[in-house]
């Protein structure tokens, strides 16, 4: 499994220059977000386990909340896969057809994002997730991508913001 993860990572990193200059649309970014959210939620629960009660949504691995996100991730995978191929190399598409590709990608991505969590922020994260919980998962992904787009614009204005460099296409006004 580790070898497959390395192969997928190497293909993503070794994408041709023209592929690296491509961008993804908001719906594609939202699909990628939806696919990653179940693992991100679960790993956040692990990071915050000592800071939050066991009843916290992000700590409960058997909840309807997490099941809704998993179902949305399943539906979003085909669109997310297209976006990943668009950002990398068409040759990667055959690797992404494997039943192991998605779990490998999300298992690699989630720790990168969750590893940035300061345990002192777990209470705020818990409140944020609890407030978003009534929304459909697609809306939560939309909030995340819109926030990312906003932070990227602020960074482009010279503000000191640490934001992932997801190549989002410009939005038509």
Short mmCIF file of N, CA and C in Angstrom, two decimals:
data_model
loop_
_atom_site.label_atom_id
_atom_site.label_comp_id
_atom_site.label_asym_id
_atom_site.label_seq_id
_atom_site.Cartn_x
_atom_site.Cartn_y
_atom_site.Cartn_z
N UNK A 1 0.82 -1.18 0.00
CA UNK A 1 0.00 0.00 0.00
C UNK A 1 0.88 1.26 0.00
N UNK A 2 1.98 1.22 0.75
CA UNK A 2 2.90 2.35 0.81
C UNK A 2 3.48 2.62 -0.57
N UNK A 3 3.78 1.56 -1.32
CA UNK A 3 4.33 1.72 -2.66
C UNK A 3 3.32 2.40 -3.57
N UNK A 4 2.07 2.03 -3.48
CA UNK A 4 1.03 2.66 -4.30
C UNK A 4 0.89 4.13 -3.96
N UNK A 5 0.96 4.46 -2.68
CA UNK A 5 0.88 5.86 -2.26
C UNK A 5 2.04 6.65 -2.83
N UNK A 6 3.23 6.09 -2.78
CA UNK A 6 4.40 6.77 -3.33
C UNK A 6 4.26 6.96 -4.83
N UNK A 7 3.71 5.98 -5.51
CA UNK A 7 3.53 6.10 -6.96
C UNK A 7 2.54 7.20 -7.30
N UNK A 8 1.43 7.26 -6.59
CA UNK A 8 0.44 8.30 -6.83
C UNK A 8 1.03 9.67 -6.52
N UNK A 9 1.74 9.79 -5.41
CA UNK A 9 2.36 11.05 -5.02
C UNK A 9 3.39 11.48 -6.06
N UNK A 10 4.19 10.54 -6.54
CA UNK A 10 5.21 10.86 -7.54
C UNK A 10 4.57 11.34 -8.83
N UNK A 11 3.49 10.71 -9.25
CA UNK A 11 2.81 11.14 -10.47
C UNK A 11 2.23 12.54 -10.31
N UNK A 12 1.65 12.82 -9.16
CA UNK A 12 1.10 14.15 -8.94
C UNK A 12 2.20 15.21 -8.93
N UNK A 13 3.32 14.88 -8.33
CA UNK A 13 4.43 15.83 -8.22
C UNK A 13 5.16 16.01 -9.54
N UNK A 14 5.18 14.99 -10.39
CA UNK A 14 5.94 15.04 -11.63
C UNK A 14 5.09 15.45 -12.82
N UNK A 15 4.00 16.15 -12.56
CA UNK A 15 3.11 16.57 -13.65
C UNK A 15 3.83 17.53 -14.59
N UNK A 16 3.48 17.49 -15.86
CA UNK A 16 4.09 18.41 -16.81
C UNK A 16 3.79 19.86 -16.47
N UNK A 17 4.63 20.76 -16.97
CA UNK A 17 4.48 22.18 -16.65
C UNK A 17 3.12 22.71 -17.07
N UNK A 18 2.63 22.27 -18.24
CA UNK A 18 1.34 22.79 -18.67
C UNK A 18 0.21 22.34 -17.75
N UNK A 19 0.30 21.14 -17.19
CA UNK A 19 -0.72 20.67 -16.27
C UNK A 19 -0.65 21.43 -14.96
N UNK A 20 0.56 21.77 -14.53
CA UNK A 20 0.70 22.49 -13.27
C UNK A 20 0.16 23.90 -13.37
N UNK A 21 0.08 24.48 -14.59
CA UNK A 21 -0.45 25.83 -14.74
C UNK A 21 -1.97 25.82 -14.87
N UNK A 22 -2.58 24.68 -14.92
CA UNK A 22 -4.03 24.57 -15.01
C UNK A 22 -4.66 24.93 -13.68
N UNK A 23 -5.94 25.22 -13.76
CA UNK A 23 -6.66 25.54 -12.53
C UNK A 23 -7.91 24.68 -12.46
N UNK A 24 -8.48 24.64 -11.26
CA UNK A 24 -9.72 23.90 -11.08
C UNK A 24 -10.84 24.89 -10.76
N UNK A 25 -12.02 24.53 -11.19
CA UNK A 25 -13.19 25.37 -10.97
C UNK A 25 -13.67 25.21 -9.53
N UNK A 26 -14.56 26.09 -9.14
CA UNK A 26 -15.13 26.00 -7.80
C UNK A 26 -15.83 24.66 -7.58
N UNK A 27 -16.67 24.18 -8.51
CA UNK A 27 -17.29 22.86 -8.30
C UNK A 27 -16.27 21.72 -8.18
N UNK A 28 -15.18 21.80 -8.94
CA UNK A 28 -14.14 20.78 -8.83
C UNK A 28 -13.44 20.85 -7.47
N UNK A 29 -13.16 22.06 -7.01
CA UNK A 29 -12.54 22.23 -5.69
C UNK A 29 -13.47 21.75 -4.60
N UNK A 30 -14.75 21.99 -4.75
CA UNK A 30 -15.73 21.52 -3.76
C UNK A 30 -15.80 20.00 -3.76
N UNK A 31 -15.71 19.38 -4.93
CA UNK A 31 -15.71 17.91 -5.00
C UNK A 31 -14.48 17.35 -4.30
N UNK A 32 -13.31 17.96 -4.55
CA UNK A 32 -12.09 17.50 -3.88
C UNK A 32 -12.22 17.67 -2.36
N UNK A 33 -12.81 18.77 -1.95
CA UNK A 33 -13.01 19.02 -0.52
C UNK A 33 -13.94 17.97 0.08
N UNK A 34 -15.04 17.69 -0.60
CA UNK A 34 -15.99 16.69 -0.10
C UNK A 34 -15.34 15.33 0.07
N UNK A 35 -14.49 14.96 -0.87
CA UNK A 35 -13.82 13.66 -0.80
C UNK A 35 -12.90 13.58 0.42
N UNK A 36 -12.24 14.69 0.73
CA UNK A 36 -11.29 14.70 1.84
C UNK A 36 -11.94 14.89 3.21
N UNK A 37 -13.13 15.48 3.26
CA UNK A 37 -13.72 15.84 4.55
C UNK A 37 -13.93 14.69 5.54
N UNK A 38 -14.42 13.51 5.14
CA UNK A 38 -14.59 12.46 6.15
C UNK A 38 -13.29 12.13 6.90
N UNK A 39 -12.18 12.00 6.16
CA UNK A 39 -10.90 11.70 6.81
C UNK A 39 -10.42 12.88 7.65
N UNK A 40 -10.63 14.08 7.15
CA UNK A 40 -10.22 15.27 7.91
C UNK A 40 -11.01 15.35 9.21
N UNK A 41 -12.30 15.10 9.15
CA UNK A 41 -13.13 15.14 10.35
C UNK A 41 -12.66 14.08 11.35
N UNK A 42 -12.46 12.86 10.87
CA UNK A 42 -12.03 11.79 11.77
C UNK A 42 -10.67 12.08 12.39
N UNK A 43 -9.72 12.55 11.60
CA UNK A 43 -8.39 12.81 12.13
C UNK A 43 -8.39 14.02 13.07
N UNK A 44 -9.25 14.99 12.79
CA UNK A 44 -9.38 16.12 13.71
C UNK A 44 -9.90 15.63 15.06
N UNK A 45 -10.83 14.70 15.02
CA UNK A 45 -11.33 14.11 16.26
C UNK A 45 -10.24 13.43 17.06
N UNK A 46 -9.32 12.79 16.38
CA UNK A 46 -8.19 12.14 17.05
C UNK A 46 -7.27 13.18 17.67
N UNK A 47 -6.94 14.22 16.89
CA UNK A 47 -6.05 15.28 17.40
C UNK A 47 -6.68 15.96 18.61
N UNK A 48 -8.00 16.14 18.57
CA UNK A 48 -8.69 16.89 19.62
C UNK A 48 -9.28 16.00 20.72
N UNK A 49 -8.95 14.72 20.72
CA UNK A 49 -9.56 13.77 21.66
C UNK A 49 -9.38 14.17 23.11
N UNK A 50 -8.24 14.72 23.47
CA UNK A 50 -8.01 15.08 24.86
C UNK A 50 -8.61 16.45 25.22
N UNK A 51 -9.07 17.17 24.23
CA UNK A 51 -9.59 18.52 24.44
C UNK A 51 -11.11 18.61 24.35
N UNK A 52 -11.75 17.59 23.79
CA UNK A 52 -13.19 17.64 23.56
C UNK A 52 -13.89 16.45 24.21
N UNK A 53 -15.16 16.63 24.56
CA UNK A 53 -15.92 15.49 25.13
C UNK A 53 -16.17 14.42 24.05
N UNK A 54 -16.39 13.22 24.48
CA UNK A 54 -16.63 12.11 23.56
C UNK A 54 -17.88 12.33 22.72
N UNK A 55 -18.79 13.21 23.15
CA UNK A 55 -20.02 13.48 22.41
C UNK A 55 -19.82 14.49 21.28
N UNK A 56 -18.65 15.07 21.18
CA UNK A 56 -18.37 16.03 20.12
C UNK A 56 -18.54 15.37 18.75
N UNK A 57 -19.12 16.09 17.79
CA UNK A 57 -19.33 15.52 16.45
C UNK A 57 -18.05 15.01 15.82
N UNK A 58 -16.96 15.74 16.00
CA UNK A 58 -15.72 15.32 15.35
C UNK A 58 -15.04 14.15 16.06
N UNK A 59 -15.52 13.81 17.24
CA UNK A 59 -14.97 12.65 17.94
C UNK A 59 -15.77 11.38 17.70
N UNK A 60 -17.00 11.52 17.22
CA UNK A 60 -17.90 10.36 17.06
C UNK A 60 -17.73 9.75 15.67
N UNK A 61 -17.17 8.57 15.62
CA UNK A 61 -16.92 7.92 14.33
C UNK A 61 -18.12 7.13 13.82
N UNK A 62 -19.15 6.99 14.64
CA UNK A 62 -20.32 6.20 14.23
C UNK A 62 -21.57 7.08 14.08
N UNK A 63 -21.39 8.34 13.82
CA UNK A 63 -22.52 9.27 13.80
C UNK A 63 -23.16 9.39 12.42
N UNK A 64 -24.42 9.82 12.42
CA UNK A 64 -25.11 10.13 11.17
C UNK A 64 -24.40 11.28 10.45
N UNK A 65 -23.85 12.19 11.24
CA UNK A 65 -23.11 13.32 10.68
C UNK A 65 -21.98 12.82 9.78
N UNK A 66 -21.14 11.96 10.28
CA UNK A 66 -20.02 11.44 9.50
C UNK A 66 -20.52 10.58 8.33
N UNK A 67 -21.59 9.84 8.53
CA UNK A 67 -22.15 9.02 7.46
C UNK A 67 -22.64 9.90 6.29
N UNK A 68 -23.22 11.06 6.60
CA UNK A 68 -23.65 11.98 5.53
C UNK A 68 -22.45 12.47 4.73
N UNK A 69 -21.35 12.76 5.43
CA UNK A 69 -20.15 13.22 4.74
C UNK A 69 -19.52 12.11 3.91
N UNK A 70 -19.56 10.90 4.41
CA UNK A 70 -19.01 9.77 3.65
C UNK A 70 -19.83 9.54 2.39
N UNK A 71 -21.14 9.61 2.51
CA UNK A 71 -22.01 9.44 1.35
C UNK A 71 -21.76 10.54 0.31
N UNK A 72 -21.61 11.78 0.77
CA UNK A 72 -21.33 12.89 -0.14
C UNK A 72 -19.96 12.71 -0.79
N UNK A 73 -19.00 12.21 -0.04
CA UNK A 73 -17.66 11.96 -0.59
C UNK A 73 -17.72 10.90 -1.69
N UNK A 74 -18.52 9.87 -1.47
CA UNK A 74 -18.68 8.82 -2.48
C UNK A 74 -19.24 9.40 -3.78
N UNK A 75 -20.24 10.27 -3.65
CA UNK A 75 -20.85 10.88 -4.84
C UNK A 75 -19.89 11.87 -5.52
N UNK A 76 -19.04 12.53 -4.75
CA UNK A 76 -18.15 13.55 -5.29
C UNK A 76 -16.88 12.97 -5.92
N UNK A 77 -16.56 11.72 -5.60
CA UNK A 77 -15.29 11.15 -6.06
C UNK A 77 -15.08 11.24 -7.58
N UNK A 78 -16.06 10.91 -8.43
CA UNK A 78 -15.80 11.01 -9.87
C UNK A 78 -15.38 12.42 -10.31
N UNK A 79 -16.02 13.45 -9.79
CA UNK A 79 -15.66 14.83 -10.14
C UNK A 79 -14.32 15.22 -9.54
N UNK A 80 -14.04 14.76 -8.34
CA UNK A 80 -12.75 15.05 -7.72
C UNK A 80 -11.63 14.37 -8.50
N UNK A 81 -11.88 13.16 -8.94
CA UNK A 81 -10.88 12.43 -9.73
C UNK A 81 -10.56 13.19 -11.01
N UNK A 82 -11.59 13.71 -11.68
CA UNK A 82 -11.38 14.50 -12.90
C UNK A 82 -10.51 15.73 -12.58
N UNK A 83 -10.76 16.38 -11.46
CA UNK A 83 -9.97 17.56 -11.08
C UNK A 83 -8.52 17.19 -10.79
N UNK A 84 -8.31 16.06 -10.14
CA UNK A 84 -6.95 15.61 -9.83
C UNK A 84 -6.19 15.33 -11.13
N UNK A 85 -6.85 14.67 -12.06
CA UNK A 85 -6.23 14.38 -13.35
C UNK A 85 -5.93 15.68 -14.07
N UNK A 86 -6.85 16.62 -14.02
CA UNK A 86 -6.68 17.92 -14.66
C UNK A 86 -5.44 18.65 -14.12
N UNK A 87 -5.19 18.50 -12.81
CA UNK A 87 -4.05 19.17 -12.18
C UNK A 87 -2.74 18.42 -12.35
N UNK A 88 -2.83 17.15 -12.72
CA UNK A 88 -1.59 16.37 -12.79
C UNK A 88 -1.31 15.95 -14.23
N UNK A 89 -1.55 14.71 -14.52
CA UNK A 89 -1.21 14.16 -15.82
C UNK A 89 -2.30 13.17 -16.21
N UNK A 90 -2.74 13.18 -17.45
CA UNK A 90 -3.78 12.22 -17.86
C UNK A 90 -3.43 10.77 -17.56
N UNK A 91 -2.13 10.45 -17.50
CA UNK A 91 -1.73 9.06 -17.21
C UNK A 91 -2.16 8.61 -15.82
N UNK A 92 -2.37 9.56 -14.93
CA UNK A 92 -2.73 9.20 -13.56
C UNK A 92 -4.17 8.69 -13.47
N UNK A 93 -4.98 8.99 -14.47
CA UNK A 93 -6.38 8.58 -14.43
C UNK A 93 -6.55 7.08 -14.25
N UNK A 94 -5.72 6.28 -14.91
CA UNK A 94 -5.85 4.83 -14.76
C UNK A 94 -5.51 4.39 -13.33
N UNK A 95 -4.55 5.07 -12.69
CA UNK A 95 -4.24 4.75 -11.29
C UNK A 95 -5.39 5.13 -10.37
N UNK A 96 -6.06 6.23 -10.70
CA UNK A 96 -7.15 6.70 -9.85
C UNK A 96 -8.40 5.83 -9.99
N UNK A 97 -8.44 4.96 -10.97
CA UNK A 97 -9.57 4.04 -11.14
C UNK A 97 -9.52 2.92 -10.09
N UNK A 98 -8.37 2.71 -9.50
CA UNK A 98 -8.21 1.65 -8.50
C UNK A 98 -9.04 1.95 -7.26
N UNK A 99 -9.55 0.90 -6.65
CA UNK A 99 -10.33 1.08 -5.42
C UNK A 99 -9.46 1.56 -4.26
N UNK A 100 -8.14 1.48 -4.41
CA UNK A 100 -7.22 1.90 -3.36
C UNK A 100 -6.80 3.36 -3.48
N UNK A 101 -7.01 3.96 -4.65
CA UNK A 101 -6.50 5.32 -4.90
C UNK A 101 -7.11 6.35 -3.96
N UNK A 102 -8.42 6.36 -3.86
CA UNK A 102 -9.07 7.38 -3.02
C UNK A 102 -8.65 7.28 -1.57
N UNK A 103 -8.70 6.09 -0.95
CA UNK A 103 -8.25 6.02 0.45
C UNK A 103 -6.79 6.42 0.63
N UNK A 104 -5.95 6.09 -0.34
CA UNK A 104 -4.54 6.47 -0.25
C UNK A 104 -4.38 7.99 -0.33
N UNK A 105 -5.10 8.61 -1.25
CA UNK A 105 -5.00 10.06 -1.39
C UNK A 105 -5.51 10.79 -0.15
N UNK A 106 -6.66 10.38 0.34
CA UNK A 106 -7.22 11.07 1.52
C UNK A 106 -6.39 10.77 2.76
N UNK A 107 -5.84 9.56 2.84
CA UNK A 107 -4.98 9.24 3.99
C UNK A 107 -3.70 10.05 3.96
N UNK A 108 -3.24 10.41 2.77
CA UNK A 108 -2.03 11.24 2.66
C UNK A 108 -2.34 12.71 2.90
N UNK A 109 -3.50 13.17 2.43
CA UNK A 109 -3.86 14.58 2.52
C UNK A 109 -4.30 14.99 3.91
N UNK A 110 -5.14 14.20 4.53
CA UNK A 110 -5.72 14.58 5.83
C UNK A 110 -4.66 14.92 6.88
N UNK A 111 -3.63 14.11 7.06
CA UNK A 111 -2.63 14.45 8.08
C UNK A 111 -1.89 15.77 7.78
N UNK A 112 -1.72 16.08 6.50
CA UNK A 112 -1.06 17.35 6.15
C UNK A 112 -1.88 18.54 6.64
N UNK A 113 -3.19 18.45 6.51
CA UNK A 113 -4.06 19.53 6.96
C UNK A 113 -4.29 19.50 8.46
N UNK A 114 -4.58 18.32 8.97
CA UNK A 114 -4.88 18.18 10.40
C UNK A 114 -3.64 18.42 11.25
N UNK A 115 -2.48 18.13 10.69
CA UNK A 115 -1.23 18.35 11.43
C UNK A 115 -0.98 19.80 11.77
N UNK A 116 -1.68 20.70 11.12
CA UNK A 116 -1.55 22.13 11.39
C UNK A 116 -2.42 22.58 12.56
N UNK A 117 -3.28 21.71 13.05
CA UNK A 117 -4.21 22.10 14.12
C UNK A 117 -3.47 22.29 15.42
N UNK A 118 -3.69 23.43 16.01
CA UNK A 118 -3.20 23.70 17.35
C UNK A 118 -4.25 23.15 18.32
N UNK A 119 -3.89 22.22 19.19
CA UNK A 119 -4.89 21.64 20.10
C UNK A 119 -5.67 22.69 20.90
N UNK A 120 -5.09 23.85 21.11
CA UNK A 120 -5.82 24.92 21.81
C UNK A 120 -7.01 25.42 21.00
N UNK A 121 -7.02 25.13 19.69
CA UNK A 121 -8.11 25.58 18.82
C UNK A 121 -9.23 24.55 18.70
N UNK A 122 -9.11 23.42 19.36
CA UNK A 122 -10.10 22.35 19.21
C UNK A 122 -11.51 22.79 19.61
N UNK A 123 -11.64 23.59 20.63
CA UNK A 123 -12.96 24.08 21.04
C UNK A 123 -13.60 24.92 19.95
N UNK A 124 -12.83 25.78 19.34
CA UNK A 124 -13.34 26.62 18.25
C UNK A 124 -13.72 25.76 17.05
N UNK A 125 -12.89 24.80 16.72
CA UNK A 125 -13.17 23.90 15.61
C UNK A 125 -14.46 23.13 15.89
N UNK A 126 -14.62 22.66 17.11
CA UNK A 126 -15.82 21.93 17.49
C UNK A 126 -17.06 22.79 17.34
N UNK A 127 -17.00 24.03 17.77
CA UNK A 127 -18.15 24.94 17.62
C UNK A 127 -18.45 25.19 16.14
N UNK A 128 -17.41 25.40 15.36
CA UNK A 128 -17.57 25.63 13.93
C UNK A 128 -18.24 24.44 13.26
N UNK A 129 -17.75 23.24 13.53
CA UNK A 129 -18.33 22.02 12.94
C UNK A 129 -19.77 21.84 13.41
N UNK A 130 -20.04 22.08 14.66
CA UNK A 130 -21.40 21.95 15.20
C UNK A 130 -22.34 22.93 14.51
N UNK A 131 -21.88 24.14 14.24
CA UNK A 131 -22.72 25.13 13.57
C UNK A 131 -22.96 24.77 12.10
N UNK A 132 -21.98 24.13 11.46
CA UNK A 132 -22.14 23.72 10.06
C UNK A 132 -22.89 22.40 9.91
N UNK A 133 -22.99 21.63 10.97
CA UNK A 133 -23.56 20.28 10.91
C UNK A 133 -24.96 20.21 10.28
N UNK A 134 -25.85 21.17 10.53
CA UNK A 134 -27.18 21.07 9.91
C UNK A 134 -27.17 21.26 8.39
N UNK A 135 -26.12 21.88 7.87
CA UNK A 135 -26.05 22.10 6.42
C UNK A 135 -25.74 20.81 5.68
N UNK A 136 -26.17 20.72 4.43
CA UNK A 136 -25.74 19.58 3.62
C UNK A 136 -24.22 19.63 3.44
N UNK A 137 -23.56 18.49 3.34
CA UNK A 137 -22.10 18.48 3.16
C UNK A 137 -21.63 19.33 1.99
N UNK A 138 -22.43 19.40 0.91
CA UNK A 138 -22.05 20.21 -0.24
C UNK A 138 -21.94 21.68 0.15
N UNK A 139 -22.81 22.14 1.03
CA UNK A 139 -22.74 23.53 1.49
C UNK A 139 -21.48 23.77 2.32
N UNK A 140 -21.13 22.81 3.15
CA UNK A 140 -19.93 22.94 3.96
C UNK A 140 -18.70 23.01 3.05
N UNK A 141 -18.66 22.17 2.04
CA UNK A 141 -17.54 22.22 1.08
C UNK A 141 -17.51 23.58 0.39
N UNK A 142 -18.68 24.12 0.06
CA UNK A 142 -18.75 25.44 -0.55
C UNK A 142 -18.22 26.53 0.37
N UNK A 143 -18.56 26.45 1.66
CA UNK A 143 -18.05 27.42 2.63
C UNK A 143 -16.53 27.34 2.70
N UNK A 144 -16.00 26.13 2.72
CA UNK A 144 -14.55 25.94 2.80
C UNK A 144 -13.85 26.51 1.57
N UNK A 145 -14.36 26.20 0.39
CA UNK A 145 -13.72 26.68 -0.85
C UNK A 145 -13.86 28.20 -0.96
N UNK A 146 -15.00 28.74 -0.59
CA UNK A 146 -15.17 30.20 -0.63
C UNK A 146 -14.21 30.88 0.34
N UNK A 147 -14.04 30.30 1.51
CA UNK A 147 -13.09 30.84 2.50
C UNK A 147 -11.67 30.75 1.97
N UNK A 148 -11.33 29.64 1.36
CA UNK A 148 -10.00 29.47 0.77
C UNK A 148 -9.77 30.51 -0.33
N UNK A 149 -10.77 30.70 -1.17
CA UNK A 149 -10.67 31.69 -2.24
C UNK A 149 -10.46 33.09 -1.65
N UNK A 150 -11.18 33.42 -0.60
CA UNK A 150 -11.03 34.72 0.06
C UNK A 150 -9.62 34.88 0.63
N UNK A 151 -9.13 33.88 1.34
CA UNK A 151 -7.79 33.96 1.92
C UNK A 151 -6.72 34.08 0.84
N UNK A 152 -6.89 33.37 -0.27
CA UNK A 152 -5.93 33.48 -1.37
C UNK A 152 -5.92 34.90 -1.93
N UNK A 153 -7.10 35.51 -2.05
CA UNK A 153 -7.17 36.89 -2.55
C UNK A 153 -6.50 37.86 -1.57
N UNK A 154 -6.70 37.63 -0.29
CA UNK A 154 -6.06 38.49 0.72
C UNK A 154 -4.54 38.32 0.69
N UNK A 155 -4.09 37.09 0.50
CA UNK A 155 -2.64 36.83 0.40
C UNK A 155 -2.06 37.53 -0.82
N UNK A 156 -2.82 37.50 -1.93
CA UNK A 156 -2.36 38.16 -3.16
C UNK A 156 -2.25 39.67 -2.97
N UNK A 157 -3.00 40.22 -2.03
CA UNK A 157 -2.93 41.65 -1.72
C UNK A 157 -1.76 41.97 -0.80
N UNK A 158 -1.00 40.93 -0.41
CA UNK A 158 0.18 41.14 0.42
C UNK A 158 -0.02 40.85 1.89
N UNK A 159 -1.19 40.37 2.27
CA UNK A 159 -1.42 40.04 3.68
C UNK A 159 -0.72 38.74 4.02
N UNK A 160 -0.21 38.66 5.23
CA UNK A 160 0.53 37.48 5.68
C UNK A 160 -0.47 36.40 6.11
N UNK A 161 -0.88 35.60 5.15
CA UNK A 161 -1.85 34.53 5.40
C UNK A 161 -1.25 33.23 4.89
N UNK A 162 -1.25 32.21 5.73
CA UNK A 162 -0.77 30.90 5.34
C UNK A 162 -1.96 30.10 4.82
N UNK A 163 -2.04 29.97 3.51
CA UNK A 163 -3.17 29.30 2.89
C UNK A 163 -2.64 28.28 1.88
N UNK A 164 -3.25 27.10 1.82
CA UNK A 164 -2.81 26.11 0.82
C UNK A 164 -2.91 26.69 -0.59
N UNK A 165 -1.98 26.31 -1.44
CA UNK A 165 -1.91 26.85 -2.79
C UNK A 165 -2.67 25.98 -3.78
N UNK A 166 -3.95 25.84 -3.56
CA UNK A 166 -4.80 25.10 -4.49
C UNK A 166 -5.07 26.01 -5.69
N UNK A 167 -4.74 25.56 -6.90
CA UNK A 167 -4.87 26.43 -8.07
C UNK A 167 -6.33 26.60 -8.52
N UNK A 168 -6.99 27.53 -7.90
CA UNK A 168 -8.39 27.81 -8.22
C UNK A 168 -8.47 28.74 -9.44
N UNK A 169 -9.35 28.41 -10.37
CA UNK A 169 -9.57 29.28 -11.52
C UNK A 169 -10.22 30.56 -11.04
N UNK A 170 -9.96 31.63 -11.76
CA UNK A 170 -10.62 32.90 -11.45
C UNK A 170 -12.11 32.74 -11.67
N UNK A 171 -12.88 33.36 -10.81
CA UNK A 171 -14.32 33.30 -10.96
C UNK A 171 -14.77 34.44 -11.86
N UNK A 172 -15.68 34.14 -12.77
CA UNK A 172 -16.27 35.19 -13.60
C UNK A 172 -17.23 35.98 -12.73
N UNK A 173 -17.15 37.26 -12.79
CA UNK A 173 -18.02 38.12 -11.96
C UNK A 173 -19.38 38.25 -12.57
#
